[in-house]
mmCIF file of C-alpha atoms in Angstrom:
data_model
loop_
_atom_site.group_PDB
_atom_site.id
_atom_site.type_symbol
_atom_site.label_atom_id
_atom_site.label_comp_id
_atom_site.label_asym_id
_atom_site.label_seq_id
_atom_site.Cartn_x
_atom_site.Cartn_y
_atom_site.Cartn_z
ATOM 1 C CA UNK A 1 6.842 -62.671 9.719
ATOM 2 C CA UNK A 2 5.442 -63.078 6.207
ATOM 3 C CA UNK A 3 6.585 -60.743 3.435
ATOM 4 C CA UNK A 4 4.669 -60.461 0.182
ATOM 5 C CA UNK A 5 1.594 -59.456 -1.709
ATOM 6 C CA UNK A 6 -1.968 -59.260 -0.445
ATOM 7 C CA UNK A 7 -4.561 -58.723 -3.146
ATOM 8 C CA UNK A 8 -8.122 -59.397 -4.223
ATOM 9 C CA UNK A 9 -8.918 -62.548 -6.184
ATOM 10 C CA UNK A 10 -11.679 -61.899 -8.716
ATOM 11 C CA UNK A 11 -13.069 -65.396 -9.317
ATOM 12 C CA UNK A 12 -14.873 -65.798 -12.644
ATOM 13 C CA UNK A 13 -17.454 -68.597 -12.806
ATOM 14 C CA UNK A 14 -16.915 -70.467 -16.111
ATOM 15 C CA UNK A 15 -20.628 -71.145 -16.563
ATOM 16 C CA UNK A 16 -22.121 -67.751 -15.756
ATOM 17 C CA UNK A 17 -19.227 -65.313 -16.079
ATOM 18 C CA UNK A 18 -20.146 -63.873 -12.665
ATOM 19 C CA UNK A 19 -17.197 -62.414 -10.723
ATOM 20 C CA UNK A 20 -16.761 -62.772 -6.964
ATOM 21 C CA UNK A 21 -14.229 -60.668 -5.065
ATOM 22 C CA UNK A 22 -12.343 -62.641 -2.394
ATOM 23 C CA UNK A 23 -9.173 -61.691 -0.461
ATOM 24 C CA UNK A 24 -6.039 -63.478 -1.639
ATOM 25 C CA UNK A 25 -2.372 -63.256 -2.536
ATOM 26 C CA UNK A 26 -0.118 -66.229 -1.843
ATOM 27 C CA UNK A 27 1.961 -64.762 1.036
ATOM 28 C CA UNK A 28 -1.172 -63.251 2.599
ATOM 29 C CA UNK A 29 -2.888 -66.643 2.340
ATOM 30 C CA UNK A 30 0.020 -68.299 4.162
ATOM 31 C CA UNK A 31 -0.154 -65.635 6.883
ATOM 32 C CA UNK A 32 -3.901 -66.220 7.153
ATOM 33 C CA UNK A 33 -3.403 -69.986 7.438
ATOM 34 C CA UNK A 34 -0.784 -69.586 10.157
ATOM 35 C CA UNK A 35 -3.036 -67.196 12.061
ATOM 36 C CA UNK A 36 -5.923 -69.645 11.937
ATOM 37 C CA UNK A 37 -3.618 -72.329 13.277
ATOM 38 C CA UNK A 38 -2.854 -70.219 16.326
ATOM 39 C CA UNK A 39 0.440 -68.529 15.450
ATOM 40 C CA UNK A 40 1.102 -64.816 16.035
ATOM 41 C CA UNK A 41 1.755 -63.474 12.536
ATOM 42 C CA UNK A 42 2.883 -60.166 11.084
ATOM 43 C CA UNK A 43 2.486 -59.478 7.362
ATOM 44 C CA UNK A 44 4.587 -56.881 5.537
ATOM 45 C CA UNK A 45 2.615 -56.078 2.395
ATOM 46 C CA UNK A 46 0.957 -53.311 0.362
ATOM 47 C CA UNK A 47 -2.813 -52.792 0.241
ATOM 48 C CA UNK A 48 -4.910 -49.724 -0.479
ATOM 49 C CA UNK A 49 -7.488 -47.827 1.500
ATOM 50 C CA UNK A 50 -10.099 -48.703 -1.137
ATOM 51 C CA UNK A 51 -12.994 -51.163 -0.807
ATOM 52 C CA UNK A 52 -10.878 -54.158 -1.837
ATOM 53 C CA UNK A 53 -8.178 -53.149 0.621
ATOM 54 C CA UNK A 54 -10.701 -52.886 3.410
ATOM 55 C CA UNK A 55 -11.957 -56.400 2.665
ATOM 56 C CA UNK A 56 -8.399 -57.763 2.687
ATOM 57 C CA UNK A 57 -7.535 -56.023 5.960
ATOM 58 C CA UNK A 58 -10.685 -57.265 7.694
ATOM 59 C CA UNK A 59 -10.156 -60.790 6.391
ATOM 60 C CA UNK A 60 -6.628 -60.905 7.786
ATOM 61 C CA UNK A 61 -7.460 -59.152 11.051
ATOM 62 C CA UNK A 62 -10.295 -61.591 11.786
ATOM 63 C CA UNK A 63 -7.749 -64.438 11.755
ATOM 64 C CA UNK A 64 -5.236 -62.643 13.950
ATOM 65 C CA UNK A 65 -2.841 -61.396 11.257
ATOM 66 C CA UNK A 66 -1.259 -58.009 12.013
ATOM 67 C CA UNK A 67 -0.129 -55.765 9.161
ATOM 68 C CA UNK A 68 3.222 -54.127 9.777
ATOM 69 C CA UNK A 69 3.315 -50.302 9.867
ATOM 70 C CA UNK A 70 3.382 -48.839 6.370
ATOM 71 C CA UNK A 71 1.508 -51.744 4.750
ATOM 72 C CA UNK A 72 -1.626 -49.659 4.071
ATOM 73 C CA UNK A 73 -1.122 -47.055 1.347
ATOM 74 C CA UNK A 74 -3.100 -44.653 -0.803
ATOM 75 C CA UNK A 75 -2.604 -46.732 -3.963
ATOM 76 C CA UNK A 76 -5.275 -49.138 -5.270
ATOM 77 C CA UNK A 77 -5.243 -52.713 -3.990
ATOM 78 C CA UNK A 78 -3.825 -55.179 -6.515
ATOM 79 C CA UNK A 79 -6.114 -57.758 -8.120
ATOM 80 C CA UNK A 80 -5.797 -61.209 -9.662
ATOM 81 C CA UNK A 81 -8.590 -62.347 -11.966
ATOM 82 C CA UNK A 82 -8.924 -66.110 -11.594
ATOM 83 C CA UNK A 83 -10.832 -67.934 -14.344
ATOM 84 C CA UNK A 84 -11.957 -71.371 -13.223
ATOM 85 C CA UNK A 85 -12.243 -74.382 -15.509
ATOM 86 C CA UNK A 86 -14.706 -77.249 -15.079
ATOM 87 C CA UNK A 87 -12.448 -78.983 -12.537
ATOM 88 C CA UNK A 88 -12.105 -75.867 -10.366
ATOM 89 C CA UNK A 89 -8.509 -75.166 -11.417
ATOM 90 C CA UNK A 90 -7.694 -71.477 -11.888
ATOM 91 C CA UNK A 91 -5.704 -69.471 -14.408
ATOM 92 C CA UNK A 92 -4.790 -65.897 -13.473
ATOM 93 C CA UNK A 93 -4.358 -62.458 -14.969
ATOM 94 C CA UNK A 94 -2.925 -59.764 -12.698
ATOM 95 C CA UNK A 95 -3.220 -56.041 -12.128
ATOM 96 C CA UNK A 96 -0.481 -55.628 -9.566
ATOM 97 C CA UNK A 97 2.211 -53.212 -8.484
ATOM 98 C CA UNK A 98 4.606 -54.525 -5.862
ATOM 99 C CA UNK A 99 6.812 -52.537 -3.554
ATOM 100 C CA UNK A 100 6.982 -51.786 0.168
ATOM 101 C CA UNK A 101 6.909 -48.326 1.696
ATOM 102 C CA UNK A 102 9.948 -47.097 3.620
ATOM 103 C CA UNK A 103 8.014 -47.569 6.851
ATOM 104 C CA UNK A 104 7.184 -51.185 5.963
ATOM 105 C CA UNK A 105 10.816 -51.864 5.041
ATOM 106 C CA UNK A 106 11.959 -50.470 8.393
ATOM 107 C CA UNK A 107 9.482 -52.714 10.202
ATOM 108 C CA UNK A 108 11.206 -55.802 8.767
ATOM 109 C CA UNK A 109 14.180 -55.083 11.017
ATOM 110 C CA UNK A 110 12.189 -54.254 14.130
ATOM 111 C CA UNK A 111 13.004 -57.251 16.285
ATOM 112 C CA UNK A 112 13.944 -60.655 14.933
ATOM 113 C CA UNK A 113 11.042 -62.893 13.874
ATOM 114 C CA UNK A 114 10.969 -66.541 14.921
ATOM 115 C CA UNK A 115 10.549 -67.442 11.264
ATOM 116 C CA UNK A 116 10.320 -65.619 7.915
ATOM 117 C CA UNK A 117 8.214 -66.814 4.981
ATOM 118 C CA UNK A 118 8.080 -65.263 1.519
ATOM 119 C CA UNK A 119 7.526 -66.102 -2.114
ATOM 120 C CA UNK A 120 5.305 -65.677 -5.153
ATOM 121 C CA UNK A 121 5.074 -62.395 -7.059
ATOM 122 C CA UNK A 122 6.712 -60.399 -4.264
ATOM 123 C CA UNK A 123 9.963 -62.330 -4.525
ATOM 124 C CA UNK A 124 10.490 -61.749 -8.261
ATOM 125 C CA UNK A 125 8.601 -58.615 -9.339
ATOM 126 C CA UNK A 126 10.578 -55.342 -9.229
ATOM 127 C CA UNK A 127 11.023 -53.048 -7.506
ATOM 128 C CA UNK A 128 9.856 -54.810 -4.337
ATOM 129 C CA UNK A 129 11.711 -58.052 -5.024
ATOM 130 C CA UNK A 130 14.998 -56.470 -3.947
ATOM 131 C CA UNK A 131 13.467 -55.635 -0.573
ATOM 132 C CA UNK A 132 12.289 -59.237 -0.163
ATOM 133 C CA UNK A 133 15.730 -60.622 -0.937
ATOM 134 C CA UNK A 134 17.319 -58.173 1.499
ATOM 135 C CA UNK A 135 14.855 -59.256 4.211
ATOM 136 C CA UNK A 136 15.726 -62.910 3.645
ATOM 137 C CA UNK A 137 19.459 -62.211 3.802
ATOM 138 C CA UNK A 138 19.062 -60.178 6.996
ATOM 139 C CA UNK A 139 16.861 -62.799 8.673
ATOM 140 C CA UNK A 140 18.674 -66.007 7.692
ATOM 141 C CA UNK A 141 21.467 -65.681 10.306
ATOM 142 C CA UNK A 142 18.860 -64.913 12.982
ATOM 143 C CA UNK A 143 15.912 -67.241 12.262
ATOM 144 C CA UNK A 144 14.691 -69.926 9.894
ATOM 145 C CA UNK A 145 13.341 -69.073 6.448
ATOM 146 C CA UNK A 146 10.837 -70.690 4.077
ATOM 147 C CA UNK A 147 10.146 -69.919 0.425
ATOM 148 C CA UNK A 148 7.452 -70.815 -2.109
ATOM 149 C CA UNK A 149 8.302 -69.664 -5.653
ATOM 150 C CA UNK A 150 4.602 -69.816 -6.723
ATOM 151 C CA UNK A 151 5.620 -68.339 -10.057
ATOM 152 C CA UNK A 152 3.107 -66.539 -12.283
ATOM 153 C CA UNK A 153 4.300 -66.871 -15.906
ATOM 154 C CA UNK A 154 1.658 -64.492 -17.306
ATOM 155 C CA UNK A 155 3.072 -61.733 -15.106
ATOM 156 C CA UNK A 156 6.763 -62.458 -15.635
ATOM 157 C CA UNK A 157 9.189 -62.404 -18.536
ATOM 158 C CA UNK A 158 11.078 -65.458 -19.831
ATOM 159 C CA UNK A 159 12.068 -67.963 -17.126
ATOM 160 C CA UNK A 160 15.779 -67.377 -17.652
ATOM 161 C CA UNK A 161 15.289 -63.838 -16.303
ATOM 162 C CA UNK A 162 14.215 -65.256 -12.925
ATOM 163 C CA UNK A 163 16.221 -68.449 -12.407
ATOM 164 C CA UNK A 164 19.140 -66.832 -10.610
ATOM 165 C CA UNK A 165 16.887 -65.016 -8.127
ATOM 166 C CA UNK A 166 14.824 -68.137 -7.446
ATOM 167 C CA UNK A 167 17.961 -70.220 -6.931
ATOM 168 C CA UNK A 168 19.371 -67.559 -4.565
ATOM 169 C CA UNK A 169 16.208 -67.619 -2.440
ATOM 170 C CA UNK A 170 16.155 -71.423 -2.422
ATOM 171 C CA UNK A 171 19.766 -71.514 -1.207
ATOM 172 C CA UNK A 172 18.948 -69.074 1.617
ATOM 173 C CA UNK A 173 15.940 -71.076 2.859
ATOM 174 C CA UNK A 174 15.482 -73.928 5.304
ATOM 175 C CA UNK A 175 12.205 -75.178 3.809
ATOM 176 C CA UNK A 176 11.076 -74.780 0.190
ATOM 177 C CA UNK A 177 7.662 -75.708 -1.156
ATOM 178 C CA UNK A 178 7.133 -75.562 -4.922
ATOM 179 C CA UNK A 179 4.572 -76.900 -7.389
ATOM 180 C CA UNK A 180 5.402 -79.104 -10.345
ATOM 181 C CA UNK A 181 4.017 -76.309 -12.560
ATOM 182 C CA UNK A 182 6.504 -73.843 -11.025
ATOM 183 C CA UNK A 183 9.490 -76.028 -11.767
ATOM 184 C CA UNK A 184 8.313 -77.092 -15.237
ATOM 185 C CA UNK A 185 8.118 -73.404 -16.206
ATOM 186 C CA UNK A 186 11.375 -72.432 -14.508
ATOM 187 C CA UNK A 187 13.339 -75.290 -16.126
ATOM 188 C CA UNK A 188 11.602 -76.333 -19.366
ATOM 189 C CA UNK A 189 12.276 -79.913 -20.397
ATOM 190 C CA UNK A 190 13.610 -80.884 -16.944
ATOM 191 C CA UNK A 191 11.626 -83.247 -14.742
ATOM 192 C CA UNK A 192 10.412 -81.145 -11.769
ATOM 193 C CA UNK A 193 11.420 -83.986 -9.438
ATOM 194 C CA UNK A 194 14.989 -83.688 -10.686
ATOM 195 C CA UNK A 195 15.038 -79.989 -9.783
ATOM 196 C CA UNK A 196 13.497 -80.633 -6.351
ATOM 197 C CA UNK A 197 16.073 -83.345 -5.685
ATOM 198 C CA UNK A 198 18.922 -81.031 -6.738
ATOM 199 C CA UNK A 199 17.682 -78.312 -4.393
ATOM 200 C CA UNK A 200 17.434 -80.768 -1.503
ATOM 201 C CA UNK A 201 20.889 -82.199 -2.119
ATOM 202 C CA UNK A 202 22.553 -78.785 -2.181
ATOM 203 C CA UNK A 203 23.750 -76.604 0.690
ATOM 204 C CA UNK A 204 20.471 -74.762 1.113
ATOM 205 C CA UNK A 205 17.128 -76.162 2.281
ATOM 206 C CA UNK A 206 16.863 -79.117 4.623
ATOM 207 C CA UNK A 207 13.424 -79.971 3.202
ATOM 208 C CA UNK A 208 11.993 -79.427 -0.281
ATOM 209 C CA UNK A 209 8.370 -80.322 -0.965
ATOM 210 C CA UNK A 210 7.048 -80.669 -4.506
ATOM 211 C CA UNK A 211 3.252 -80.443 -4.765
ATOM 212 C CA UNK A 212 1.464 -82.081 -7.699
ATOM 213 C CA UNK A 213 -2.197 -81.179 -7.306
ATOM 214 C CA UNK A 214 -4.499 -84.185 -7.205
ATOM 215 C CA UNK A 215 -1.436 -86.447 -7.399
ATOM 216 C CA UNK A 216 -0.322 -85.370 -3.937
ATOM 217 C CA UNK A 217 3.186 -84.254 -3.074
ATOM 218 C CA UNK A 218 6.682 -85.571 -2.504
ATOM 219 C CA UNK A 219 9.184 -84.387 0.068
ATOM 220 C CA UNK A 220 12.889 -84.385 -0.740
ATOM 221 C CA UNK A 221 15.869 -84.084 1.576
ATOM 222 C CA UNK A 222 19.542 -84.885 1.313
ATOM 223 C CA UNK A 223 19.139 -88.588 2.036
ATOM 224 C CA UNK A 224 15.890 -89.501 0.302
ATOM 225 C CA UNK A 225 12.269 -88.710 -0.563
ATOM 226 C CA UNK A 226 8.812 -89.417 0.823
ATOM 227 C CA UNK A 227 5.427 -89.535 -0.982
ATOM 228 C CA UNK A 228 2.495 -87.550 0.415
ATOM 229 C CA UNK A 229 -0.904 -88.789 -0.845
ATOM 230 C CA UNK A 230 -3.651 -86.271 -1.578
ATOM 231 C CA UNK A 231 -6.951 -86.924 0.236
ATOM 232 C CA UNK A 232 -9.872 -87.341 -2.161
ATOM 233 C CA UNK A 233 -12.433 -84.566 -1.700
ATOM 234 C CA UNK A 234 -15.166 -82.817 -3.712
ATOM 235 C CA UNK A 235 -13.518 -79.737 -5.249
ATOM 236 C CA UNK A 236 -15.110 -76.286 -5.276
ATOM 237 C CA UNK A 237 -11.883 -74.766 -6.623
ATOM 238 C CA UNK A 238 -8.140 -75.070 -6.054
ATOM 239 C CA UNK A 239 -7.526 -71.409 -5.165
ATOM 240 C CA UNK A 240 -5.231 -71.144 -2.133
ATOM 241 C CA UNK A 241 -4.727 -74.890 -1.727
ATOM 242 C CA UNK A 242 -0.949 -74.676 -2.091
ATOM 243 C CA UNK A 243 -0.813 -71.817 0.415
ATOM 244 C CA UNK A 244 -2.867 -73.829 2.920
ATOM 245 C CA UNK A 245 -0.393 -76.688 2.433
ATOM 246 C CA UNK A 246 2.501 -74.344 3.169
ATOM 247 C CA UNK A 247 0.867 -72.801 6.243
ATOM 248 C CA UNK A 248 0.020 -76.168 7.809
ATOM 249 C CA UNK A 249 3.482 -77.561 7.075
ATOM 250 C CA UNK A 250 5.187 -74.547 8.662
ATOM 251 C CA UNK A 251 2.786 -74.650 11.608
ATOM 252 C CA UNK A 252 3.601 -78.267 12.388
ATOM 253 C CA UNK A 253 7.351 -77.767 12.008
ATOM 254 C CA UNK A 254 7.224 -74.674 14.226
ATOM 255 C CA UNK A 255 5.251 -76.606 16.810
ATOM 256 C CA UNK A 256 7.817 -79.398 16.772
ATOM 257 C CA UNK A 257 10.691 -76.965 17.351
ATOM 258 C CA UNK A 258 12.181 -77.648 13.912
ATOM 259 C CA UNK A 259 11.711 -74.035 12.788
ATOM 260 C CA UNK A 260 12.176 -70.908 14.855
ATOM 261 C CA UNK A 261 14.419 -68.113 16.007
ATOM 262 C CA UNK A 262 16.953 -70.052 18.053
ATOM 263 C CA UNK A 263 20.081 -71.750 16.652
ATOM 264 C CA UNK A 264 18.873 -75.136 17.879
ATOM 265 C CA UNK A 265 15.840 -75.114 15.561
ATOM 266 C CA UNK A 266 17.864 -75.140 12.349
ATOM 267 C CA UNK A 267 20.158 -77.789 13.817
ATOM 268 C CA UNK A 268 17.188 -79.986 14.775
ATOM 269 C CA UNK A 269 15.643 -79.659 11.309
ATOM 270 C CA UNK A 270 18.924 -80.671 9.693
ATOM 271 C CA UNK A 271 19.219 -83.615 12.079
ATOM 272 C CA UNK A 272 15.642 -84.685 11.303
ATOM 273 C CA UNK A 273 16.463 -84.818 7.590
ATOM 274 C CA UNK A 274 19.887 -86.424 7.888
ATOM 275 C CA UNK A 275 18.759 -90.051 7.450
ATOM 276 C CA UNK A 276 17.111 -92.104 4.726
ATOM 277 C CA UNK A 277 13.763 -92.023 6.570
ATOM 278 C CA UNK A 278 11.951 -88.979 7.889
ATOM 279 C CA UNK A 279 11.022 -89.032 11.575
ATOM 280 C CA UNK A 280 7.296 -89.347 12.415
ATOM 281 C CA UNK A 281 7.026 -85.671 13.354
ATOM 282 C CA UNK A 282 7.998 -84.575 9.830
ATOM 283 C CA UNK A 283 5.814 -87.214 8.178
ATOM 284 C CA UNK A 284 2.944 -85.987 10.349
ATOM 285 C CA UNK A 285 3.611 -82.393 9.297
ATOM 286 C CA UNK A 286 3.421 -83.381 5.623
ATOM 287 C CA UNK A 287 0.192 -85.319 6.123
ATOM 288 C CA UNK A 288 -1.337 -82.362 7.990
ATOM 289 C CA UNK A 289 -0.354 -80.086 5.109
ATOM 290 C CA UNK A 290 -2.064 -82.381 2.600
ATOM 291 C CA UNK A 291 -5.254 -82.430 4.673
ATOM 292 C CA UNK A 292 -5.238 -78.641 4.971
ATOM 293 C CA UNK A 293 -4.892 -78.257 1.208
ATOM 294 C CA UNK A 294 -7.689 -80.746 0.585
ATOM 295 C CA UNK A 295 -10.065 -78.948 2.966
ATOM 296 C CA UNK A 296 -9.321 -75.653 1.233
ATOM 297 C CA UNK A 297 -10.293 -77.189 -2.113
ATOM 298 C CA UNK A 298 -13.768 -77.975 -0.794
ATOM 299 C CA UNK A 299 -14.752 -74.298 -0.506
ATOM 300 C CA UNK A 300 -14.485 -71.258 -2.778
ATOM 301 C CA UNK A 301 -11.419 -69.032 -2.690
ATOM 302 C CA UNK A 302 -8.418 -69.012 -0.393
ATOM 303 C CA UNK A 303 -10.101 -70.143 2.821
ATOM 304 C CA UNK A 304 -7.602 -72.248 4.823
ATOM 305 C CA UNK A 305 -8.777 -74.391 7.752
ATOM 306 C CA UNK A 306 -8.509 -73.713 11.456
ATOM 307 C CA UNK A 307 -6.807 -76.023 13.909
ATOM 308 C CA UNK A 308 -10.205 -77.233 15.092
ATOM 309 C CA UNK A 309 -11.202 -78.209 11.536
ATOM 310 C CA UNK A 310 -7.955 -80.197 11.276
ATOM 311 C CA UNK A 311 -8.630 -81.930 14.586
ATOM 312 C CA UNK A 312 -5.752 -80.226 16.420
#
C-alpha cells in the first residue's frame, strides 16, 4: 500500500519554454516503480476525472497499480510545474490540494498490507497529512513501514513547523530514504549526514539512506554506514530519480523477506543491520536502487525501470 499524492508534472524546457505534461507525484512514482518490478500495489490518493487525471490513472494502471476506492474525485488533478536547468535538475511550483475522501480513508483499513510506504507532500500538507499519520500508526504494529520526506520548501512554511511531524514519521518507520536537500532544509546549518546518523541510531528505522544526487548515496544503520556510488549516465532530467531509488530498494528488501506483513520480517531487517557490516543482500538492494535511479535519469519525467531493464 502506498499513500500519497498523484499529480501531473508540467516539465518546462529551459531552452524553448515548451511544457510537457507527464504523470508524477512522489508516492505515485514509488507505486509505479514497485508495480513495474512485479509487486501488487494499491495506491490511496486523490486525482480528478479531468484530462490530467485520466492520464495519471492510465499511466498507473498500465504498470499494475490499483487505485483504492474513493481515490478518483470530481476535483481537478493537482499539478507540479518543474523548470529544468541545463543539467536536467528540476525546481518545482505546485498547484495542489491534498486530502483523502472518506471512502479512500476507509480503504486504508481494509485488510492489512504487507508493507506501507508514504511521504512527500501528502505527509505534511493539511488536511490530508493527519490521515497519513493515522494510517502509519495503524499499520506499524501489523506490517513494515517506509517513509521518504521528499520535502517541498516552496509549498511549505518554515521548517520548524514540520520538524515534529517528520521526526514522528521517521520514528514510526522501518526504512527511511531522504535527500541531502531535504535534511539541509529541515535542519539548517546541520550536516545532513549527522541527521541521518541520528535517525539510524535512534529507536525508529533500521535503515536510513541519504541520497546525494550525482554523488551517490550513503546508508546508515545503528552500527555503521555504507557508501553507494552513483552510476555515470547521460542525464535527460532528474525527475523521479529519488522515487525510482526508493521503489527498487523496497522491492529488493521485500524480495529478501526483510520487509513485509509478518513479525519475522521486521526482526530479520533489524538483525541484518545489527553489525558493523551490511549483509550482501542489503548491499545488493542499495546497488539496485542506485542503478534504478540512474536509468530513470536517462529519460524524461518520472519513468522508473522494469525488472527486465534492471536485469532481474
